[in-house]
XYZ file of C-alpha atoms in Angstrom:
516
model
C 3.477 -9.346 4.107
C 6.020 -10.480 1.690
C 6.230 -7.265 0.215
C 6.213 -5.165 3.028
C 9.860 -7.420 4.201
C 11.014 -6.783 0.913
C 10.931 -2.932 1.368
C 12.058 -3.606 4.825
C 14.786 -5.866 4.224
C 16.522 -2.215 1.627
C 15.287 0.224 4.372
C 16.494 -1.783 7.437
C 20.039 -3.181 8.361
C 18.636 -4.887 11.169
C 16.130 -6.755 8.720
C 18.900 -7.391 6.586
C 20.861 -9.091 8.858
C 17.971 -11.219 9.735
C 16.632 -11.615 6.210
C 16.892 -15.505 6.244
C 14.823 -15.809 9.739
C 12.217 -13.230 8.359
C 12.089 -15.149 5.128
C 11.769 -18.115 6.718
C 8.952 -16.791 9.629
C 6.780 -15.707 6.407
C 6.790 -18.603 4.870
C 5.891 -20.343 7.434
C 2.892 -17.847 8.365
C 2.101 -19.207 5.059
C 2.014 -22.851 5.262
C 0.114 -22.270 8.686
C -2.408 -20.021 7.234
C -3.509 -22.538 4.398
C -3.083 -25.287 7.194
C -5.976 -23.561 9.663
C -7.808 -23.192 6.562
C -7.917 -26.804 5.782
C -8.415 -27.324 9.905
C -10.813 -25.240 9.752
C -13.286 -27.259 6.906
C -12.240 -30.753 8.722
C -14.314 -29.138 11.699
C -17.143 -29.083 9.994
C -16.718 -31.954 8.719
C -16.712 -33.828 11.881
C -19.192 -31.659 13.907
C -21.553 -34.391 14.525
C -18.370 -37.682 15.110
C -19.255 -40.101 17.784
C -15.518 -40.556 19.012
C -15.965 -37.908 21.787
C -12.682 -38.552 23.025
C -10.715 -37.919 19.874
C -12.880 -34.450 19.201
C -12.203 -33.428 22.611
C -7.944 -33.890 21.793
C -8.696 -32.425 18.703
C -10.779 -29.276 20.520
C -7.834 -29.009 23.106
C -5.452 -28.961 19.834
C -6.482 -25.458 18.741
C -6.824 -24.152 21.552
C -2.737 -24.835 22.321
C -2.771 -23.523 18.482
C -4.537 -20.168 19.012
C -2.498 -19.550 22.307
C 1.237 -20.199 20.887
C -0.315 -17.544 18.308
C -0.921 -14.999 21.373
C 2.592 -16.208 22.780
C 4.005 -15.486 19.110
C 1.737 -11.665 19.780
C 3.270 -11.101 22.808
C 7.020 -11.734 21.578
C 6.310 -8.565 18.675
C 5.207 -6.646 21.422
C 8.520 -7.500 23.822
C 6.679 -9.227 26.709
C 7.354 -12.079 27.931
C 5.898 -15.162 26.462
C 5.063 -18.695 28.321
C 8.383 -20.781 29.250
C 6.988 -24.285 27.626
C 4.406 -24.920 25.143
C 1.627 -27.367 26.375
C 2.132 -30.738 25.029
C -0.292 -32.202 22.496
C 0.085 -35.230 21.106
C -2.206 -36.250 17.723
C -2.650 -39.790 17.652
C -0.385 -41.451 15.216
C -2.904 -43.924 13.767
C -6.831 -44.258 13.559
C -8.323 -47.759 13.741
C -12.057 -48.896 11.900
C -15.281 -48.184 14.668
C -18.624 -50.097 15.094
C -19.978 -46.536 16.180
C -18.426 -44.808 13.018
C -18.781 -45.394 8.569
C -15.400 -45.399 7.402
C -16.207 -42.233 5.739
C -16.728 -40.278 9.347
C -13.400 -42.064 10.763
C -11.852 -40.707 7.240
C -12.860 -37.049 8.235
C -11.522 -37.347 12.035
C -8.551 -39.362 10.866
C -7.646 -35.999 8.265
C -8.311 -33.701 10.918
C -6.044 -34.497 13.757
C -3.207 -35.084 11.114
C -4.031 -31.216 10.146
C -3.742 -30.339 13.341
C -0.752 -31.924 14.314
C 1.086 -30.229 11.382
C -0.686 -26.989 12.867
C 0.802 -27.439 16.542
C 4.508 -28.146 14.874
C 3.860 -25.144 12.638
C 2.955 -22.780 15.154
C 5.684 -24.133 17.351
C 8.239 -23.241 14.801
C 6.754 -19.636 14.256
C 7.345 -19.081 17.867
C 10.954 -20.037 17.905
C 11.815 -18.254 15.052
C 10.008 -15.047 16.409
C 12.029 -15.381 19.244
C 15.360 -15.205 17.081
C 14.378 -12.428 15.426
C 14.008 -10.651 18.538
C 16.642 -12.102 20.185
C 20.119 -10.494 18.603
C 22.204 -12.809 20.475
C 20.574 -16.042 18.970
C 22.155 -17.054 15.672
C 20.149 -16.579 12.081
C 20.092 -20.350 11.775
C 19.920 -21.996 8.139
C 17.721 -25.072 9.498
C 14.804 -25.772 7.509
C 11.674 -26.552 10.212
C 8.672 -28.092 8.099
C 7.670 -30.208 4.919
C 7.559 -28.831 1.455
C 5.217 -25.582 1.167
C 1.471 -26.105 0.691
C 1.192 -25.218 -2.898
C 4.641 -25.167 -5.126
C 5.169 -21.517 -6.557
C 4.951 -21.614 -10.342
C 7.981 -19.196 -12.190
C 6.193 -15.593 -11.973
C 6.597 -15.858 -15.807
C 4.216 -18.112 -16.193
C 1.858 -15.566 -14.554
C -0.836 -14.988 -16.953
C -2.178 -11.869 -14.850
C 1.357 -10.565 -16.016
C 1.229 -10.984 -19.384
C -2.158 -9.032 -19.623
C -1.209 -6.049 -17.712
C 2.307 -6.060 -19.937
C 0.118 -6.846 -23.087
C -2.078 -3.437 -22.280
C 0.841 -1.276 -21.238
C 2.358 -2.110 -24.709
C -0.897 -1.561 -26.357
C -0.963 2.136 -24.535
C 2.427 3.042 -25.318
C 2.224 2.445 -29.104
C -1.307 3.386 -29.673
C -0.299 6.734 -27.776
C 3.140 7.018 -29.932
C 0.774 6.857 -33.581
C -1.407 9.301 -32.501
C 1.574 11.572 -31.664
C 3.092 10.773 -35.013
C 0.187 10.654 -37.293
C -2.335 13.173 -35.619
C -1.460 16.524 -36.235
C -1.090 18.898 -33.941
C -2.432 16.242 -31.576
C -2.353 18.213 -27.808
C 0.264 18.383 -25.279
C 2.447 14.968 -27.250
C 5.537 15.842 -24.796
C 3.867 14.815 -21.857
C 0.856 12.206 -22.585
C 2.999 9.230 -23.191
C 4.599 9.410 -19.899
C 1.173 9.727 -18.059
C -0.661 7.065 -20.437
C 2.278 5.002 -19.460
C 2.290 5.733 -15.543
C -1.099 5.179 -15.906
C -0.885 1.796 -16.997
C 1.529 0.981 -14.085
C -0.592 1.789 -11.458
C -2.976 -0.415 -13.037
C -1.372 -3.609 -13.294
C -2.529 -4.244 -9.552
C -6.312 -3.030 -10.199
C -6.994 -4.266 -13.694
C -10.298 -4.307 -12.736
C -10.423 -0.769 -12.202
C -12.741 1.331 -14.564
C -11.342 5.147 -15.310
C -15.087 6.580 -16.687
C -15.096 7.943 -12.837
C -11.595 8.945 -12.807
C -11.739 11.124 -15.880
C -14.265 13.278 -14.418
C -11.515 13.270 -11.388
C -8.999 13.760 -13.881
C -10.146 16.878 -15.340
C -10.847 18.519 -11.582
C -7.284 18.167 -11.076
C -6.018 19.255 -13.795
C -8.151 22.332 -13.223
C -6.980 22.835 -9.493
C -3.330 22.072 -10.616
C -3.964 24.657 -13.310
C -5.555 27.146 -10.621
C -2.358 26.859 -8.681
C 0.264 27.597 -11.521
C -1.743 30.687 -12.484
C -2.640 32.510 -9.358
C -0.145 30.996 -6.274
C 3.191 30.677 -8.259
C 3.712 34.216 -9.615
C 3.138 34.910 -5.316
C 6.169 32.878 -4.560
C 9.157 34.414 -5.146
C 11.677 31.725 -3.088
C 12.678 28.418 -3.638
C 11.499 26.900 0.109
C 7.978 28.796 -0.426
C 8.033 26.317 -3.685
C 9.163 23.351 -1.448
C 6.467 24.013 1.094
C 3.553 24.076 -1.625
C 5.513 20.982 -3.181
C 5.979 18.994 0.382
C 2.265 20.189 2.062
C 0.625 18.977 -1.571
C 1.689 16.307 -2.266
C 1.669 15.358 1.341
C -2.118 15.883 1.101
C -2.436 13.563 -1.755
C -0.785 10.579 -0.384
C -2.936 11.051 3.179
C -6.147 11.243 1.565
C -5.483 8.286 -1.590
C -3.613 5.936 1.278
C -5.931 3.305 0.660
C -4.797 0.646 -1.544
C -8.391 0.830 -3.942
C -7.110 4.178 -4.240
C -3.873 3.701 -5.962
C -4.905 4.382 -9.685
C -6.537 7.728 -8.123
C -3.020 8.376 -5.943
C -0.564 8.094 -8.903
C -2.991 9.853 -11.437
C -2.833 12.843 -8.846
C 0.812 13.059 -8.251
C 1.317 12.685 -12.178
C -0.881 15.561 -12.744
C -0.003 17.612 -9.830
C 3.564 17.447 -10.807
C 3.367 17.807 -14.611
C 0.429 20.505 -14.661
C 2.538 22.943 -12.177
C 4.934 23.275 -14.923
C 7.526 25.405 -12.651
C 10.701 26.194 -14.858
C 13.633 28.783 -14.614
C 11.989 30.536 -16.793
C 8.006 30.788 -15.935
C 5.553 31.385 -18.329
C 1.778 31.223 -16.961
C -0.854 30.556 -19.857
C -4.558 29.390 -19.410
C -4.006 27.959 -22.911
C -1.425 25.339 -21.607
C -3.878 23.885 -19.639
C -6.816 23.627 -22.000
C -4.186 22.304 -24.277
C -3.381 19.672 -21.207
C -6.890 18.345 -20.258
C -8.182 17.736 -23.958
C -4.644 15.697 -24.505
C -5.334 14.603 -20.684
C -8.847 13.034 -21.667
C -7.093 11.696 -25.029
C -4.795 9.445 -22.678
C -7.959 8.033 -20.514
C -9.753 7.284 -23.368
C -7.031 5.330 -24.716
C -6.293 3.728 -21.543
C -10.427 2.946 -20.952
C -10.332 1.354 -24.411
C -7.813 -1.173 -23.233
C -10.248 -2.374 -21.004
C -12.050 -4.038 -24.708
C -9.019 -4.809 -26.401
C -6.851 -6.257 -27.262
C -7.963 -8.578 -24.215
C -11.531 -7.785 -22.460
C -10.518 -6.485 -18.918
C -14.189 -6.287 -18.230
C -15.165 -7.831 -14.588
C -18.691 -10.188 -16.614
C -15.463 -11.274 -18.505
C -12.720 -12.060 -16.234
C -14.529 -14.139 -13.595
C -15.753 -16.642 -16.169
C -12.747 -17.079 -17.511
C -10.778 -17.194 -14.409
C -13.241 -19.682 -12.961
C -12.748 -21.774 -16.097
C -8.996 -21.528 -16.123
C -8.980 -22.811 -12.384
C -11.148 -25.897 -13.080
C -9.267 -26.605 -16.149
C -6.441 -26.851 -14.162
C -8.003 -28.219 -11.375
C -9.475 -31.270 -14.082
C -5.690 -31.660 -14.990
C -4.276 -31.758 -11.494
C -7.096 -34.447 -10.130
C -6.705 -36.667 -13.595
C -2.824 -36.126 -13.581
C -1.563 -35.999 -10.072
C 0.502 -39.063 -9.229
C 0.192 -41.680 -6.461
C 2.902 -43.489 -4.942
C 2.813 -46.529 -6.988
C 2.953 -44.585 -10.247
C 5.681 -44.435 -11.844
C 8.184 -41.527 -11.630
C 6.665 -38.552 -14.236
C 8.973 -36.921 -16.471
C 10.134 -33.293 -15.559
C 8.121 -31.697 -18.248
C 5.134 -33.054 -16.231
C 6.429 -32.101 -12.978
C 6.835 -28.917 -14.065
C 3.000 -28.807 -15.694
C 1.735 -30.361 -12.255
C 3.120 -27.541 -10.862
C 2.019 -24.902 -12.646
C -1.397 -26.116 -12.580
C -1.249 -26.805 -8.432
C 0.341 -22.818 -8.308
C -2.742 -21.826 -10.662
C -5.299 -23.282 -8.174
C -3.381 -22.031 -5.117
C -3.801 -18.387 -6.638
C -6.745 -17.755 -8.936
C -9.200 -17.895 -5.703
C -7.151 -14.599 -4.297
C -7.358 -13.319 -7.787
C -11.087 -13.461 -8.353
C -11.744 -11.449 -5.167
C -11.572 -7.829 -6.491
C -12.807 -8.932 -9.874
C -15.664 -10.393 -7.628
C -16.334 -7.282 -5.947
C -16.169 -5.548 -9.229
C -19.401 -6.961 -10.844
C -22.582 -5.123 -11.190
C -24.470 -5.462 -8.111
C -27.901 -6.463 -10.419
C -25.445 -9.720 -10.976
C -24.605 -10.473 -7.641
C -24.875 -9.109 -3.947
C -21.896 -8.715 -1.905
C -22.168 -11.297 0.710
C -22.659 -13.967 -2.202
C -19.534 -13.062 -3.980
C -18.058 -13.697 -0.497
C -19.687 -16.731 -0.280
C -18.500 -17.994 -3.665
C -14.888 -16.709 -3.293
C -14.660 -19.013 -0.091
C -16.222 -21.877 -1.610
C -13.653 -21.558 -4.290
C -10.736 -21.193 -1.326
C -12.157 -24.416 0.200
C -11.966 -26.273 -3.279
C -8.427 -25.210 -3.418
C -7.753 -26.009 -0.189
C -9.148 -29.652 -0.733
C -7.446 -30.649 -4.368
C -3.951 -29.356 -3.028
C -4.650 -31.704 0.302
C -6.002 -34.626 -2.084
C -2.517 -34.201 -3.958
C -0.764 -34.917 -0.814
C -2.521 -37.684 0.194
C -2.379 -39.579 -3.254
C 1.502 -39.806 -2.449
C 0.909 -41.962 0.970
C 1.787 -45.616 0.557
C -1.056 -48.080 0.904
C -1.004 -51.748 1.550
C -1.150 -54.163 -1.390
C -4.276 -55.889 -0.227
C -6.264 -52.396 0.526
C -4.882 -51.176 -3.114
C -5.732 -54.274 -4.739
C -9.735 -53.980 -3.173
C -10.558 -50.746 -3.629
C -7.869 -49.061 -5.774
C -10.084 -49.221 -9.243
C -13.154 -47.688 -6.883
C -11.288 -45.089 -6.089
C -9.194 -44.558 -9.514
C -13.070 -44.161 -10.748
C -14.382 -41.963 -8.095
C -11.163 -39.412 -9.380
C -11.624 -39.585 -12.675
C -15.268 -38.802 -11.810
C -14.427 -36.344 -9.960
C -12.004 -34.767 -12.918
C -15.170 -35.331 -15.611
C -17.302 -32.821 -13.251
C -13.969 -30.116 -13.196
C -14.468 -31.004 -16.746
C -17.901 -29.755 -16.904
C -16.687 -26.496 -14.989
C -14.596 -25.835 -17.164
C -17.145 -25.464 -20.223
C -19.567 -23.791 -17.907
C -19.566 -22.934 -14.242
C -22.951 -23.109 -13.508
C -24.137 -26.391 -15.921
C -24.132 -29.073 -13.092
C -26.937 -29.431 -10.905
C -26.320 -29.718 -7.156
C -28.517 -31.917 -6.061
C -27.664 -34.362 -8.893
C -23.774 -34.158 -7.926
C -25.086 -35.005 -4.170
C -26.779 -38.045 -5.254
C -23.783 -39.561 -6.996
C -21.799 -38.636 -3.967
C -24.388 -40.423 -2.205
C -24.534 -43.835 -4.183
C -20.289 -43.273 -4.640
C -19.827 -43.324 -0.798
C -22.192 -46.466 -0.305
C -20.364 -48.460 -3.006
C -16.984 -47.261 -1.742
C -17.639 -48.041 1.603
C -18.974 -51.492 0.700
C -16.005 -52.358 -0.852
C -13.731 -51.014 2.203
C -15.978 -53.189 4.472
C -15.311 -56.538 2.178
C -11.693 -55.738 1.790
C -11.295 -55.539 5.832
C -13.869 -58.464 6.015
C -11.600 -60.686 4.050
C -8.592 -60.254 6.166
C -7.157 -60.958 9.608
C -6.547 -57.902 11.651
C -2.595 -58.884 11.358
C -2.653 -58.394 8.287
C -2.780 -54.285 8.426
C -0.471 -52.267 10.135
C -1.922 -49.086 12.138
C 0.305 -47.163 9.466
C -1.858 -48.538 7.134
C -5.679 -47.527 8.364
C -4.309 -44.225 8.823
C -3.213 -43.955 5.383
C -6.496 -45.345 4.384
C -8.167 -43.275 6.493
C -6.430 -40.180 4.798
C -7.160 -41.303 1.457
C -10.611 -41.703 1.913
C -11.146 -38.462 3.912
C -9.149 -36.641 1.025
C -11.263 -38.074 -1.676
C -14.610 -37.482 -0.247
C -13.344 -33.734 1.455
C -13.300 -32.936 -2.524
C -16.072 -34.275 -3.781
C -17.909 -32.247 -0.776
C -16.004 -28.874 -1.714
C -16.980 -28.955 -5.343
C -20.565 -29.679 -4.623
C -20.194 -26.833 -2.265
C -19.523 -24.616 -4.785
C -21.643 -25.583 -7.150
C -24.109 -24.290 -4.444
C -23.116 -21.347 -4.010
C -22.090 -20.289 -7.967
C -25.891 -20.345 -8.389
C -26.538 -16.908 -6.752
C -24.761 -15.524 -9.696
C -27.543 -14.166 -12.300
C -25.263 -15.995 -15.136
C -27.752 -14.744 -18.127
C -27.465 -11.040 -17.261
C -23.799 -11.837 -16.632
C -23.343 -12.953 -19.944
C -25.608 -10.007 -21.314
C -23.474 -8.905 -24.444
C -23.359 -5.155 -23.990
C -20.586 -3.748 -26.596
C-alpha cells in the first residue's frame, strides 16, 4: 500500500493535496493491522476464561471493530456510512478472581486493552477516510494514536539491501573483465546493460533462480530475432513500427502482470527491445542474433553464479540464517529492553533497541517467499505457512512484551516478584539464545515443562505478595499493570514454544544437505 500512494501521490494532484491524510490513514492501517494480529492470539488465549461477562464485552468489541471496517468500505465506495459509532467501553482495570489463576486474568486483562486500542484505531481510520473524501474538510496535522507498533530502523541498515547492492556490483564488474579481458567476447555493447537490468529486477525476488529463465531467455531472443528478420523489412512506416512496438510490448506486460513474474517481465522487455535492433539504417543478419544469445546466456550464467557468491542467495541458506538473525535479535531485545525503573539508556542503545525491534518486525515478512522457495522434499506448503505465522505471532508477542516492560508497577508488587520475573526474561532470552545457534535444538515438550513449573512458582509468589497486603494498599491502576505484565511475559513464552512446534516439520538434515 505504501508504495502504491507513493506512485499516486506523483500521478495525482488530488493525492497530493491530501498526502498528509493518506500518509497518515496508512499508517494507521498499519498499527491496526499488527493490533488485530495481537487481538487475534489473546483470543485464543482466553477461549476457555470463566469471566463470561468480560468475554462477552470483549466478543461485542470486534464486532463494533469489524463493522467501523465495513463503515470505513462503504466511505471508498461513496455510500453513506452509519451517523455514530456504537459505544464500547474496555474496562479500565482488572481485579484478582477466586474463579480465575492470575495467569488467565493476565490473558483477559491483555486482551481487552488490545482491543480498546483496536476500537480507537479503527475509529480514527474512519474519520480520516472521511477527510479524504470529503474536499471541504481540512488536511488536519493532528496526530490520532500512540507511537507505531514497531519503530522503523534507517533503510540503511537494511541488510536485504546491502546483498542485492553487493550482487549488482559483483555483476557489473565481473561482466566489465570479461568484456575487457575476453577476446572477442559476444555482443560486449549490450550485455552489461541487461546483466545490470537484470540484477534490478532481482533485488525484490532474490530468491528467484534463472536455470528456468534461461531456457525462456533463449525463446525470446529467438522470437525477437524472428521478428527483426521477417516482419521489419514488411514495414515500411513509422506508426506500422509503433503498432508492433505498442501491441508487443503491451502483450508482455498483460501476460508477466503478476508480481512472481517480474524477473520474467523485465527480462522480456530488455530483450524485446534490444534484440529488434531497428536503426535508420537497417541491417538484418541471423549472425547478430547467434552472436546475441551465446553473449545472452554469458550474462545468466553470471547472474546464476551470484546466487553462490560472493553471498549464498540459495533458499536452504537464507532461511537459517534469517531465522538466526531474528532470534539473535530477538535474544538482544528480551535481555536489553528497558523497564520503567531502569535507568534512562544511552542513545547508542536506543538506537540498537531499535534496530533490533525493526529487525523482528520485518524478517517474518521476509522469510515468506524464501519459505515458499524451498524444495518441497524439505517442507510442504501448508507447513511453511504454519511456521511463517508462528514466527509473526513471536513477533507480535516480543514487540507487545516491550511495551509492557515500560508500565509502572507498585513498589511492593516489584519488590515480590520483580527478581521472578527478571529470571523468567532472562530465561526466556537464554532459549532465543539457543535459536540463535540452531533453530530446531530445543525440545518442545521440555520448553513446556519449564513453562509449566515457571508459571506455578510465579504465581505462588503473586499469591504471597497479594496475601501479605491489605487491599488498600494497590490501586486498580496497579492490578492492571500487573495483569499486563504477567499476560505479556507468559504470551511469549507461549509463542516461542509455539514455534518451536511447528519448526519441526522442517526436514533440517536434508536442509542442510551440502550440495555444491
Amino acid at each position: 500500500v505504501e508504495g502504491l500512494l507513493d506512485a499516486a501521490t506523483l500521478d495525482s494532484y488530488q493525492i497530493w493535496e491530501r498526502r498528509v491524510g493518506w500518509r497518515r490513514l496508512v499508517g494507521n492501517m498499519a498499527t491496526l493491522d499488527r493490533m488485530l494480529q495481537r487481538l487475534c492470539l489473546d483470543v485464543q488465549d482466553i477461549a476457555k476464561h470463566n469471566d463470561v461477562e468480560l468475554v462477552s464485552l470483549l466478543r461485542e468489541a470486534m464486532q463494533e471493530i469489524d463493522t467501523r471496517l465495513s463503515d470505513g468500505e462503504r466511505i471508498l465506495e461513496f455510500e453513506q456510512p452509519r451517523e455514530k459509532n456504537k459505544t464500547v467501553e474496555m474496562p479500565n482495570t482488572i481485579e484478582p478472581s477466586g474463579s480465575d489463576t492470575h495467569f488467565q486474568r493476565a490473558a483477559l486483562s491483555v486482551a481487552l486493552h488490545h482491543a480498546q486500542r483496536s476500537l480507537n484505531l479503527s475509529t480514527y481510520l474512519k474519520q480520516e477516510l472521511s477527510e479524504i473524501r470529503d474536499q471541504s474538510l481540512p488536511d488536519t496535522q493532528e496526530i490520532r494514536d500512540e507511537t507505531p507498533i514497531a519503530p522503523q530502523a534507517p533503510p540503511l541498515l537494511d541488510p536485504e539491501m546491502w546483498v542485492a547492492v553487493l550482487r549488482l556490483l559483483t555483476v557489473f564488474f565481473v561482466l566489465v573483465l570479461c568484456v575487457f579481458l575476453i577476446p572477442g567476447f559476444p555482443s560486449d555493447s549490450v550485455i552489461i546493460p541487461i546483466g545490470v537490468s537484470v540484477s534490478f529486477a532481482l533485488v525484490f525476488k532474490q530468491q528467484a533462480s534463472l536455470t528456468i529463465v534461461m531456457v525462456l531467455a533463449m525463446f525470446l531472443i529467438a522470437v525477437a530475432g524472428s521478428i527483426h528478420i521477417m516482419v521489419l523489412p514488411a514495414l515500411t512506416k513509422f506508426w506500422q513500427l509503433a503498432i508492433l512496438l505498442f501491441a508487443t510490448s503491451f502483450l508482455i506486460e498483460y501476460f508477466t502482470s503478476r508480481p512472481n513474474m517480474m524477473v520474467l517481465r523485465s527480462l522480456s522487455l530488455n530483450l524485446f527491445l534490444v534484440g529488434l535492433q531497428t536503426d535508420n539504417t537497417q541491417q538484418f543478419s541471423f549472425l547478430f542474433f547467434a552472436v546475441m544469445a551465446s553473449g545472452l546466456f554469458c550474462v545468466l550464467c553470471v547472474v546464476e553464479l551470484t546466487r553462490y557468491f560472493p553471498i549464498s542467495l540459495r533458499p536452504e541458506r537464507r532461511v537459517e540464517i534469517m531465522l538466526k538473525r531474528f532470534f539473535k535479535s530477538a535474544e538482544y531485545v528480551i535481555r536489553h529492553s528497558t523497564s520503567y525503573a531502569d535507568e534512562s539508556p544511552s542513545w547508542w542503545q536506543k538506537e540498537l533497541l531499535k534496530y533490533h525491534m525493526a529487525e523482528i518486525d520485518r524478517i517474518p515478512t521476509k522469510l515468506v517467499p524464501w519459505f515458499h522457495a524451498l524444495p518441497r522434499d524439505v517442507k510442504k506448503t501448508e507447513d511453511a505457512n504454519h511456521i511463517v505465522a508462528s514466527l509473526e505471532s513471536v513477533s507480535s508477542r516480543i514487540l507487545d512484551f516491550v511495551d509492557t516492560r515500560g508500565l509502572a508497577q507498585a513498589e511492593t508488587v516489584a519488590a515480590g516478584g520483580g527478581e521472578a520475573l527478571r529470571e523468567w526474561r532472562l530465561s526466556v532470552a537464554d532459549i532465543a539464545s539457543e535459536l540463535v545457534k540452531d533453530p530446531n535444538a530445543l525440545d518442545p515438550k521440555d520448553l513446556e515443562a519449564r513453562l509449566e513449573r515457571g508459571t506455578r512458582s510465579l504465581e505462588g509468589k503473586v499469591d504471597a505478595v497479594l496475601a501479605g497486603l491489605p487491599s488498600s494498599r494497590l490501586a486498580p491502576t496497579d492490578f492492571d499493570n500487573m495483569y499486563r505484565i504477567l499476560g505479556a511475559y507468559r504470551a511469549l513464552a507461549e509463542a516461542v514454544i509455539g514455534f518451536t512446534h511447528r519448526v519441526k516439520r522442517i526436514d533440517w538434515p536434508r536442509l542442510r544437505e551440502e550440495k555444491f
